[in-house]
PDB file of C-alpha atoms and ligand atoms in Angstrom:
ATOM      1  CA  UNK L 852      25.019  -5.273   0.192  1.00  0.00           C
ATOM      2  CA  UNK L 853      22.668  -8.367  -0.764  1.00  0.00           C
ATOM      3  CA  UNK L 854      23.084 -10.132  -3.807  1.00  0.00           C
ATOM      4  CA  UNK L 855      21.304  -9.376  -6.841  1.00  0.00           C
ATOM      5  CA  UNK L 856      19.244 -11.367  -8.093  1.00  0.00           C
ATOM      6  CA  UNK L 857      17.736  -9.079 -10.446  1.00  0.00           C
ATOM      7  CA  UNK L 858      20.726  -8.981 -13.599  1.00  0.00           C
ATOM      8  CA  UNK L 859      20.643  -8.186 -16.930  1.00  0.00           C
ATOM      9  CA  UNK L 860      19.350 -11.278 -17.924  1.00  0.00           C
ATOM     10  CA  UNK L 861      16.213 -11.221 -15.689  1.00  0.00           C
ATOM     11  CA  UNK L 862      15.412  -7.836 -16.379  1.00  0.00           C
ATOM     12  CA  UNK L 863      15.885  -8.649 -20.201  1.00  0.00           C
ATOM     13  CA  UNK L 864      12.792  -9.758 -19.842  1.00  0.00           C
ATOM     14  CA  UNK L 865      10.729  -9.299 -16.542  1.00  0.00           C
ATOM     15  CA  UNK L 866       8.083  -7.523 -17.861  1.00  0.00           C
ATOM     16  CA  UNK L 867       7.747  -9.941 -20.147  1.00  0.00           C
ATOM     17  CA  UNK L 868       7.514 -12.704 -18.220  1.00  0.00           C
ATOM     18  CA  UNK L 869       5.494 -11.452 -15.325  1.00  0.00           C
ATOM     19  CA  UNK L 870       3.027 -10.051 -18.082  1.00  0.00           C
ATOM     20  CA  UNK L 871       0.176 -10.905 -16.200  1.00  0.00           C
ATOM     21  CA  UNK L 872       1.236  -8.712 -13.308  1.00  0.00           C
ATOM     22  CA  UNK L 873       1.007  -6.096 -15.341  1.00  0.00           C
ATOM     23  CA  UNK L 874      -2.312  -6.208 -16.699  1.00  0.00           C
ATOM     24  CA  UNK L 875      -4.574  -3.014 -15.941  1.00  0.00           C
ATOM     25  CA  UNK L 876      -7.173  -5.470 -13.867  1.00  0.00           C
ATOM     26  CA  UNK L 877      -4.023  -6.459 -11.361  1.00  0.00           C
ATOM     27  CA  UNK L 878      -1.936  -2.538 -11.848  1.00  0.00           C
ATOM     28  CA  UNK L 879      -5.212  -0.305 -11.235  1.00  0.00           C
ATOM     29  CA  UNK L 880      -6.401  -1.851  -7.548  1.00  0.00           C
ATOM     30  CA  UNK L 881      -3.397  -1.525  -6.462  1.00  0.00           C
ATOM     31  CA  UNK L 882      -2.663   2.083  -7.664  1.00  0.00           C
ATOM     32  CA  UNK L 883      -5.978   3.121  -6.513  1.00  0.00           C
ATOM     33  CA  UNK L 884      -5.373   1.743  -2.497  1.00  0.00           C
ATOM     34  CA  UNK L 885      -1.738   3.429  -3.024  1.00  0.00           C
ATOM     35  CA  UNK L 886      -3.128   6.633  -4.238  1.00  0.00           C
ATOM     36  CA  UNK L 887      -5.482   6.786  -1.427  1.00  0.00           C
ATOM     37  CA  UNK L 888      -3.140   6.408   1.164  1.00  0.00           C
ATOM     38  CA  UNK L 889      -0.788   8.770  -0.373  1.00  0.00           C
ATOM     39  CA  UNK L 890      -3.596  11.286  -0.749  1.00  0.00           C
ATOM     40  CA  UNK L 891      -1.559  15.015  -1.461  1.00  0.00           C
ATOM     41  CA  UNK L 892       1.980  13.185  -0.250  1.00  0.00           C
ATOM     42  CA  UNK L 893       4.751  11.621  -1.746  1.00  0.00           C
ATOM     43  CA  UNK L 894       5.360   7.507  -2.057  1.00  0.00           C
ATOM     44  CA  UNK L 895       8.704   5.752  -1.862  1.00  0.00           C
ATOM     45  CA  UNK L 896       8.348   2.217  -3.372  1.00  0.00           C
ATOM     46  CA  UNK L 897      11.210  -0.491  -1.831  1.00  0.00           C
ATOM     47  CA  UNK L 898      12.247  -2.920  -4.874  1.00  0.00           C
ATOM     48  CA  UNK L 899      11.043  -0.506  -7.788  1.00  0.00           C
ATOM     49  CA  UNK L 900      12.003  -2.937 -10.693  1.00  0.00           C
ATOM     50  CA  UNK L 901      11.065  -1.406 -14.011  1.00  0.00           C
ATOM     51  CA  UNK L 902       8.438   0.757 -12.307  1.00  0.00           C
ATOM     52  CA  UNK L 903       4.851  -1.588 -12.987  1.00  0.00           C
ATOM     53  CA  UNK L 904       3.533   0.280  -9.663  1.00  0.00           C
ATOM     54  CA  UNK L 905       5.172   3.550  -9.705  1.00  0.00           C
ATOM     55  CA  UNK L 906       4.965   4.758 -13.095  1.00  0.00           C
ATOM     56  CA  UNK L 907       1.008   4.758 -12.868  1.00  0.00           C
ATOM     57  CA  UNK L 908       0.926   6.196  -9.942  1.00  0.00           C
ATOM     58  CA  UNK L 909       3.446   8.807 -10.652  1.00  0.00           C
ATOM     59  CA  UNK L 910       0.629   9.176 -13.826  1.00  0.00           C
ATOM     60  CA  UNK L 911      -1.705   9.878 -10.783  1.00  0.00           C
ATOM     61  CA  UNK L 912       0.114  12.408 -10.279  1.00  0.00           C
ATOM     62  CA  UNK L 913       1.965  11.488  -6.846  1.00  0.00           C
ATOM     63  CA  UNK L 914       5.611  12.156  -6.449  1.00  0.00           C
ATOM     64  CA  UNK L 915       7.279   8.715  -6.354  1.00  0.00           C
ATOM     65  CA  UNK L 916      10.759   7.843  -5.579  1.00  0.00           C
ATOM     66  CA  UNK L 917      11.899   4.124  -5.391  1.00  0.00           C
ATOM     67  CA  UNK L 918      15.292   2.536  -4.212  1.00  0.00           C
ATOM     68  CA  UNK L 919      16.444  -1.102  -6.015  1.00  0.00           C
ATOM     69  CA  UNK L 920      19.348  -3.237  -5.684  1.00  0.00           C
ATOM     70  CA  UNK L 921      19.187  -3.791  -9.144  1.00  0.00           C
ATOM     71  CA  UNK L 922      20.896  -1.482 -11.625  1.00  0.00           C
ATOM     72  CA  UNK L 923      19.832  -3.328 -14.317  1.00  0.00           C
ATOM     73  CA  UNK L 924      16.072  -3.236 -13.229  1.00  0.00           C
ATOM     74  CA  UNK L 925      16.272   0.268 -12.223  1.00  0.00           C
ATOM     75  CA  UNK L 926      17.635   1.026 -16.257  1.00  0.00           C
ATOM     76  CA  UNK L 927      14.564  -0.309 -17.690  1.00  0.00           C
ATOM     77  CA  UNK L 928      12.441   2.145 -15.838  1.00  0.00           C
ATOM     78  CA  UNK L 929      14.280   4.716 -16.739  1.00  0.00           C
ATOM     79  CA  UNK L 930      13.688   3.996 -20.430  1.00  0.00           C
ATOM     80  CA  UNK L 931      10.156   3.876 -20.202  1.00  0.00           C
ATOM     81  CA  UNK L 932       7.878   7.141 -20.856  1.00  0.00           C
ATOM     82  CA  UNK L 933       7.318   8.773 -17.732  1.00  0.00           C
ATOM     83  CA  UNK L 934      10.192   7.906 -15.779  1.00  0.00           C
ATOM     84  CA  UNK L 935      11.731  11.399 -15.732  1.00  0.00           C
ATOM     85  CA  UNK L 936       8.967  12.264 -13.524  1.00  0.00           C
ATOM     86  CA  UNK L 937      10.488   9.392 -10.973  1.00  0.00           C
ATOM     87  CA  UNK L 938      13.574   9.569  -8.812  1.00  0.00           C
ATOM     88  CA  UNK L 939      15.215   6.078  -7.972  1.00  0.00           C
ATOM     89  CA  UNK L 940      18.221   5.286  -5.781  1.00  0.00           C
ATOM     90  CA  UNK L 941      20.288   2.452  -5.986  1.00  0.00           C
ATOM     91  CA  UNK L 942      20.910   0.196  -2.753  1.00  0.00           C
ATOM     92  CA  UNK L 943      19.906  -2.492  -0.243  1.00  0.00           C
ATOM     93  CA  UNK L 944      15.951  -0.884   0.557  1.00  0.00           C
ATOM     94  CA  UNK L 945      16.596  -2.426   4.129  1.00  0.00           C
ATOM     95  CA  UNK L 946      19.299   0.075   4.634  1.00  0.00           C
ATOM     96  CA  UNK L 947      19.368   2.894   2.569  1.00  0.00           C
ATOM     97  CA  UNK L 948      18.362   6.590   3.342  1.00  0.00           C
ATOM     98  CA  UNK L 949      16.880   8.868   1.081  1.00  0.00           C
ATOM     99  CA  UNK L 950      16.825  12.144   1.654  1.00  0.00           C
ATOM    100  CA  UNK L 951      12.828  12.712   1.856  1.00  0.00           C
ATOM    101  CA  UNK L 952       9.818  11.868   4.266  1.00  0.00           C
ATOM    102  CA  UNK L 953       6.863  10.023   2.524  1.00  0.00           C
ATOM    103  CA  UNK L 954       3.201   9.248   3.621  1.00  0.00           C
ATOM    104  CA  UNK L 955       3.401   5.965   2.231  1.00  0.00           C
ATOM    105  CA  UNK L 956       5.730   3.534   1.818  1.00  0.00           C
ATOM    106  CA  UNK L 957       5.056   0.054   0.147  1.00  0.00           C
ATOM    107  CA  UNK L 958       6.729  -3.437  -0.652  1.00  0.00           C
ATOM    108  CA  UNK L 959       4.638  -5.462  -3.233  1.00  0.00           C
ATOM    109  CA  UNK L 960       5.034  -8.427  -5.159  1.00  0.00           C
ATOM    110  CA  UNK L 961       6.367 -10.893  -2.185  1.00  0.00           C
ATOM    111  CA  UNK L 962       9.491  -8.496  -2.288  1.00  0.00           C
ATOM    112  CA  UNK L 963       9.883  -8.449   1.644  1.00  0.00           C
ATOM    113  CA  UNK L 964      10.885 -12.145   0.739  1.00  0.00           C
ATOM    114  CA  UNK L 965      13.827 -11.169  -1.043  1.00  0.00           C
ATOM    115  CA  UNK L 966      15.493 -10.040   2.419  1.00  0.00           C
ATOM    116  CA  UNK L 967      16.843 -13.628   4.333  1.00  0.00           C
ATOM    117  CA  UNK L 968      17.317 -12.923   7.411  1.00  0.00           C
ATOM    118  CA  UNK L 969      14.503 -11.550   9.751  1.00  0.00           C
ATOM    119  CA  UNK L 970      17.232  -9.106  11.210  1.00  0.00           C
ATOM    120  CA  UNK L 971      17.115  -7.784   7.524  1.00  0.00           C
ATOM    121  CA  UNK L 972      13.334  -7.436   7.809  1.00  0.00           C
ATOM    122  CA  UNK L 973      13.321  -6.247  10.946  1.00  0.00           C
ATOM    123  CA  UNK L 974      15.720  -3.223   9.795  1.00  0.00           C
ATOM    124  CA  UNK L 975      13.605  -2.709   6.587  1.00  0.00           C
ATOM    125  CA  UNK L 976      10.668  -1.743   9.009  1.00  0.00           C
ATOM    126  CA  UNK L 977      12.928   0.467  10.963  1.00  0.00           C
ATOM    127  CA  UNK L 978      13.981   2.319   7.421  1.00  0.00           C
ATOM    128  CA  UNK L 979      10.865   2.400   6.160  1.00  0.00           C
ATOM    129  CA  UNK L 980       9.500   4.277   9.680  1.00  0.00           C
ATOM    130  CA  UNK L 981      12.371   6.513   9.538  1.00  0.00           C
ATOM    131  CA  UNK L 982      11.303   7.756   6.363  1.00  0.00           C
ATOM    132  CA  UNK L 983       7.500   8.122   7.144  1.00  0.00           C
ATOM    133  CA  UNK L 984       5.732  11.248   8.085  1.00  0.00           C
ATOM    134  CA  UNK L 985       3.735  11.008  11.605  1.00  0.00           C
ATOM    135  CA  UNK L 986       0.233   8.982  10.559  1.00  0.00           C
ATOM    136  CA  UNK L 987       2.385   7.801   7.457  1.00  0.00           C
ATOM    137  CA  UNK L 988       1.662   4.585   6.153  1.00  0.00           C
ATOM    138  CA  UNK L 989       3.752   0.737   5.488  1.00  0.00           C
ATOM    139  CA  UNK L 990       2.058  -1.399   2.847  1.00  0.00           C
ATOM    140  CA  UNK L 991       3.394  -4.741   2.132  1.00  0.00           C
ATOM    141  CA  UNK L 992       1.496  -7.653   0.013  1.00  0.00           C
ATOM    142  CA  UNK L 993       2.891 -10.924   0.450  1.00  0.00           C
ATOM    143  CA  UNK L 994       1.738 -14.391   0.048  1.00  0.00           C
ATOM    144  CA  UNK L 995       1.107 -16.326   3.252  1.00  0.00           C
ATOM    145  CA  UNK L 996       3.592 -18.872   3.875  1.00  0.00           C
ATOM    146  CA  UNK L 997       2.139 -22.009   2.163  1.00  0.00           C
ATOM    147  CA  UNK L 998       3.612 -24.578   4.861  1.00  0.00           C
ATOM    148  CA  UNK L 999       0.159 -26.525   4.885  1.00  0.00           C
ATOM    149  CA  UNK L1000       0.164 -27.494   1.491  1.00  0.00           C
ATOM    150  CA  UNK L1001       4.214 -29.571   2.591  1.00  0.00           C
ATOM    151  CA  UNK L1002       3.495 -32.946   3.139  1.00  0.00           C
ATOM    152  CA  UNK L1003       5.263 -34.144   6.863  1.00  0.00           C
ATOM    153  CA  UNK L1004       8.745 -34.925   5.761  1.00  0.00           C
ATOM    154  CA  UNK L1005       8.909 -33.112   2.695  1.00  0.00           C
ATOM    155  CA  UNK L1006      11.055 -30.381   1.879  1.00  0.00           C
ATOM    156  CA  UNK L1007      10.265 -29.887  -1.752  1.00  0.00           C
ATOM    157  CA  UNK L1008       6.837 -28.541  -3.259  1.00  0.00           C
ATOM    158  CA  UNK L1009       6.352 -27.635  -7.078  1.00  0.00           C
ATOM    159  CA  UNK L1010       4.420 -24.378  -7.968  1.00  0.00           C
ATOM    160  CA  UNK L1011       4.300 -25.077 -11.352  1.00  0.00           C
ATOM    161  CA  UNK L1012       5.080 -27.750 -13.920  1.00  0.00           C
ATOM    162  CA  UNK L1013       4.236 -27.416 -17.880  1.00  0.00           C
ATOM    163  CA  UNK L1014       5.849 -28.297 -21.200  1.00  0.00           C
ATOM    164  CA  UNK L1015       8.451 -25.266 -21.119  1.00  0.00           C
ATOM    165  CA  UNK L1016       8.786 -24.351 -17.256  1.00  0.00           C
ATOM    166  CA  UNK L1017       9.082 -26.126 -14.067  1.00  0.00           C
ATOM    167  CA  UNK L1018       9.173 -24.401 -10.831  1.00  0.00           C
ATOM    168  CA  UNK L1019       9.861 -25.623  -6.987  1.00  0.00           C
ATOM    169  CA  UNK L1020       9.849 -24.388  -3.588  1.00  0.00           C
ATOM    170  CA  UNK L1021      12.141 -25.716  -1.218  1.00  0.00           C
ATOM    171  CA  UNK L1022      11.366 -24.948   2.088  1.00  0.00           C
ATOM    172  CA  UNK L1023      14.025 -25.393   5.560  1.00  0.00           C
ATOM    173  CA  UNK L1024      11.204 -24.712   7.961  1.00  0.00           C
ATOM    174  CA  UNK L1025      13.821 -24.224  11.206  1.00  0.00           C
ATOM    175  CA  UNK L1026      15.504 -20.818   9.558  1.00  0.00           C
ATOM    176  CA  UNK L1027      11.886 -19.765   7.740  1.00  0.00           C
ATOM    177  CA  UNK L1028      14.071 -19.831   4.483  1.00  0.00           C
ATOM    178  CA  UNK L1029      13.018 -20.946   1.133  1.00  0.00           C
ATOM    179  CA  UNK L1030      14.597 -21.710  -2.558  1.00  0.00           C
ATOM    180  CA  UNK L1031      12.594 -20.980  -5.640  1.00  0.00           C
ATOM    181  CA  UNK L1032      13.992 -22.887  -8.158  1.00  0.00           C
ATOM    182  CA  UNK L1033      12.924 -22.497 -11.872  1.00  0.00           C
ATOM    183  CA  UNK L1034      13.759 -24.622 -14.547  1.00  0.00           C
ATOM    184  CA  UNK L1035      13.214 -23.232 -18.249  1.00  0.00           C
ATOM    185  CA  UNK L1036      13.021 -24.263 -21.723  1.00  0.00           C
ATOM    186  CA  UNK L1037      14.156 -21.037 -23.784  1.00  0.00           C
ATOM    187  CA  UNK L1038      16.039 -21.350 -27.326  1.00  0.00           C
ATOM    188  CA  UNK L1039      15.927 -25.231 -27.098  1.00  0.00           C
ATOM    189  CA  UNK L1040      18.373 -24.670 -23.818  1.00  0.00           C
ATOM    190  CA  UNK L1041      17.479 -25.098 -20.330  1.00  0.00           C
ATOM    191  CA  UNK L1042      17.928 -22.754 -17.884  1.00  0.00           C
ATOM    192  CA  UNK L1043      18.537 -22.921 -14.283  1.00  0.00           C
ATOM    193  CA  UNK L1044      17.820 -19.832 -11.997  1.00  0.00           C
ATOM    194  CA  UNK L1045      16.675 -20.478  -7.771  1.00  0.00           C
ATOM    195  CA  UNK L1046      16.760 -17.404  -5.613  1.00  0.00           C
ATOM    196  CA  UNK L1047      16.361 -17.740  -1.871  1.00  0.00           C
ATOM    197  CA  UNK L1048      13.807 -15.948   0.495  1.00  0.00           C
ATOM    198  CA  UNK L1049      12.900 -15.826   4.029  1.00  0.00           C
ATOM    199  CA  UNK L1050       9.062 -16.809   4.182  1.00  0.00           C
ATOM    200  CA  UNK L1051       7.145 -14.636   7.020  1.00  0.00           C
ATOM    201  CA  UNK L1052       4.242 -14.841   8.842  1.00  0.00           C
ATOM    202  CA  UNK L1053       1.674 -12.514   8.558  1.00  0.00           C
ATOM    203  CA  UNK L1054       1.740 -11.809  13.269  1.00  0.00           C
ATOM    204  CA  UNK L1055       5.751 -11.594  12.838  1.00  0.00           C
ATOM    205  CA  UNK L1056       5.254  -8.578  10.365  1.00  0.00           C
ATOM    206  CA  UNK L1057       2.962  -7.062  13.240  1.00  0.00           C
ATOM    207  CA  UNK L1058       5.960  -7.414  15.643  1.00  0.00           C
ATOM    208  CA  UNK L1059       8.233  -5.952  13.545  1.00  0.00           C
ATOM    209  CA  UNK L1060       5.475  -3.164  12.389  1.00  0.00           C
ATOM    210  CA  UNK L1061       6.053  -2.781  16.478  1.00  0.00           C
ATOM    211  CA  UNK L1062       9.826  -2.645  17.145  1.00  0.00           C
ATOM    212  CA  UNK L1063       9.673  -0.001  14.380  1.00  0.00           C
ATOM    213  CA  UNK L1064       7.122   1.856  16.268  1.00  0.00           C
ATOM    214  CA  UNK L1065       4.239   1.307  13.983  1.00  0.00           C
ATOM    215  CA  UNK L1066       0.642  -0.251  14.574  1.00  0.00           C
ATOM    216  CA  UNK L1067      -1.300  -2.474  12.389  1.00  0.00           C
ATOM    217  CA  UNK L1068      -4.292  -0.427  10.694  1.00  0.00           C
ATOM    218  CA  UNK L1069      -5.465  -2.866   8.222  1.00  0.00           C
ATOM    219  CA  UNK L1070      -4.998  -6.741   6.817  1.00  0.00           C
ATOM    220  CA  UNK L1071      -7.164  -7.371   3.694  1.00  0.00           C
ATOM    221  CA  UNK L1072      -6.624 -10.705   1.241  1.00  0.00           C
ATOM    222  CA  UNK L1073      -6.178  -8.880  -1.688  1.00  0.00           C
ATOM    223  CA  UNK L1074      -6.092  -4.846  -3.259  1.00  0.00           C
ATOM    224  CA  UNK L1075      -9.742  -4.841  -3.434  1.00  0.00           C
ATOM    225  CA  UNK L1076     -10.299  -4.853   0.556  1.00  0.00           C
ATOM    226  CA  UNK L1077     -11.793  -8.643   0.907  1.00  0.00           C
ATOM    227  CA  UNK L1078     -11.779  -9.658   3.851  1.00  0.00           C
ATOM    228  CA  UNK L1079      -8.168 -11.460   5.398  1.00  0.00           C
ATOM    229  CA  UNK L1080      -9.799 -15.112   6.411  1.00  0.00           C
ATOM    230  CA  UNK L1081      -7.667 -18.446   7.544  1.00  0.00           C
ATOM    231  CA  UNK L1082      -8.005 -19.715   3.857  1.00  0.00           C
ATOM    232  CA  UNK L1083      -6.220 -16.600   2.196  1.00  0.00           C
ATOM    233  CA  UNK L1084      -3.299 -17.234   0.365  1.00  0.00           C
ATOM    234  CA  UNK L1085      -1.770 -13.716   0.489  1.00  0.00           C
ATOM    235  CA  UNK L1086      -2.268 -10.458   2.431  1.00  0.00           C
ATOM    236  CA  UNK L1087      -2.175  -6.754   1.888  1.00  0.00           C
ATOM    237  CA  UNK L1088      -1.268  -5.462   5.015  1.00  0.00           C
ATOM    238  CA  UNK L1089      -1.279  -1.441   6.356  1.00  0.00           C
ATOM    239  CA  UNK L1090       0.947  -0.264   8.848  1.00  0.00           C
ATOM    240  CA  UNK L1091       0.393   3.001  10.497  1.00  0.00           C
ATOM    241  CA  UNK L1092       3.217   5.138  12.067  1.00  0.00           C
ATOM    242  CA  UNK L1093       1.558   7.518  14.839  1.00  0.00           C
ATOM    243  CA  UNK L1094       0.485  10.747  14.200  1.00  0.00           C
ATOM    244  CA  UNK L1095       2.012  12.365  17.051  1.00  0.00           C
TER     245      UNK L1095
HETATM  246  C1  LIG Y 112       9.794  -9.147  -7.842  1.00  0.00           C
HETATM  247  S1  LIG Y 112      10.624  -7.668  -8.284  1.00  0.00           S
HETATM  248  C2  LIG Y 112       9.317  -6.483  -7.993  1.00  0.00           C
HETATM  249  C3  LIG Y 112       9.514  -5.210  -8.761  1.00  0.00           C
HETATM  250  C4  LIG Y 112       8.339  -4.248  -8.687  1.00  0.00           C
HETATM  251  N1  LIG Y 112       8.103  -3.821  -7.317  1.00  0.00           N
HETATM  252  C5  LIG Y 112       7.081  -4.888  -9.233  1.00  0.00           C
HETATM  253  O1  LIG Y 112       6.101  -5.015  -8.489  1.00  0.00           O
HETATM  254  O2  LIG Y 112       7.085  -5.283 -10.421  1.00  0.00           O
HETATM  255  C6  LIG Y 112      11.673  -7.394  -6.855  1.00  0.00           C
HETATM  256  C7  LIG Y 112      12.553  -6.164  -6.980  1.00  0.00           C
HETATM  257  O3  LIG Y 112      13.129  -5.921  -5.703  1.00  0.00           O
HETATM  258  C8  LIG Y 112      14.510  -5.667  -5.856  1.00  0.00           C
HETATM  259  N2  LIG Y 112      15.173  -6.056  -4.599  1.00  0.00           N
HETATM  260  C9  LIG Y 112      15.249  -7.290  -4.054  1.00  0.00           C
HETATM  261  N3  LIG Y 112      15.892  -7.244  -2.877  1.00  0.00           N
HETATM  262  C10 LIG Y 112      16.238  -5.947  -2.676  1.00  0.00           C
HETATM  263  C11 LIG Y 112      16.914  -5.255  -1.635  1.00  0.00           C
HETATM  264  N4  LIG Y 112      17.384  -5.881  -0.540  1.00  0.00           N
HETATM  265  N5  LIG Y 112      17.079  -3.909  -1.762  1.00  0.00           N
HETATM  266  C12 LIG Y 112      16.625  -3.252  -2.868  1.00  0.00           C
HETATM  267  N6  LIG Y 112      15.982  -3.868  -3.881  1.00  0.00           N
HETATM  268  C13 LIG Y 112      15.783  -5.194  -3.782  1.00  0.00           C
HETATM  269  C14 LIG Y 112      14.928  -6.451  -7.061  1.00  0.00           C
HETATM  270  O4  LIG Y 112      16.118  -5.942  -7.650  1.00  0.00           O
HETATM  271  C15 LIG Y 112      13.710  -6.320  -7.960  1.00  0.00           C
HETATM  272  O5  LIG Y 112      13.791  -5.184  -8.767  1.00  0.00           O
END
């Protein structure tokens, strides 16, 4: 099983501190493109944290069920109003089986990041098309890697720096992997937290998409269908598993 990086502490307060991904004008574009796709079917979100996507669209009225590493995560969605109408299973979403078929399945929030090697991502495509009904659909938003913004030479590149919070990326570009490391002032203490990823390109998702069985059906920039150009910094993508 990976390691969680998802405790007690961090979902304390993730709602909290990713506040701004939960505002209605970030939340509703993406439940409306889920809902679509989901039409009169079921959803299974991979990484479900404290439910910011599933529990409105579960208020849509679409059966969602979500899998997540994190126990801790996973117990404050089940606190929240509206969770009783959710099913969640705990374990590694690259691996684990549930026992239900879905006509869309979706990994938001950079989460595909959170598995390191790309024989983990390449088995979370499998899962995910073992799971799908035929003509279901795989949606995954995820930055694109930021490697032009590295200087030659440099490793180290900081996302954010202000009075209370600093935050770095440091990239190994042979293995694809990155560290996030945040540094924050909380309670006049600072505290350390870096989690590593696997950074992936938006034509190596399309191969895996493959090797699953599944083709790609659509690549915007963002929830409201703009156009995908060179200069976008993340994608939604939509694969399709065949209807046949
Ligand atoms: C950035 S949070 C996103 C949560 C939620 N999808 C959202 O949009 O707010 C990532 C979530 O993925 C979970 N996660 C990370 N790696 C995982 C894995 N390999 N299997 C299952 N869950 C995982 C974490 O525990 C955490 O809840």
């Amino acid at each position: 099983m990976p390691e969680d990086h998802f405790g007690e502490r961090i979902a304390d307060r993730y709602d909290e501190s990713s506040a701004d991904m939960f505002e209605p004008a970030v939340v509703d574009p993406v439940v409306d493109f889920l809902a679509d796709l989901a039409g009169s079917g079921s959803a299974l979100e991979l990484g479900i944290g404290t439910g910011r996507i599933a529990l409105p669209l579960a208020r849509r009225g679409i059966r969602v069920h979500g899998i997540d590493l994190s126990e801790a995560m996973v117990a404050r969605l089940r606190a929240k109003p509206g969770a009783e109408d959710i099913e969640a299973t705990i374990g590694d979403f690259a691996t684990t089986r549930v026992d239900a078929t879905f006509s869309v399945a979706y990994l938001v929030f950079n989460t595909i990041h959170n598995l390191t090697t790309q024989d983990e991502q390449v088995a979370c495509f499998q899962n995910v098309a073992h799971h799908l009904e035929p003509g279901g659909c795989f949606v995954i938003e995820v930055g694109v890697p930021q490697l032009q913004r590295l200087p030659p030479g440099e490793t180290v590149r900081a996302f954010d720096v202000t009075e209370t919070y600093l935050g770095f990326d440091e990239y190994d570009v042979a293995s694809q992997g990155l560290i996030s490391h945040h540094y924050r002032v909380a309670d006049g203490r600072l505290e350390l937290r870096s989690i590593p990823f696997r950074y992936v390109w938006p034509a190596e998702l399309d191969l895996m998409a493959r090797l699953a069985g599944m083709s790609l059906r659509e690549r915007w920039s963002d929830w409201n269908r703009e156009p995908f150009t060179s200069d976008s910094r993340k994608h939604v993508s939509v694969w399709e598993k065949p209807a046949g």
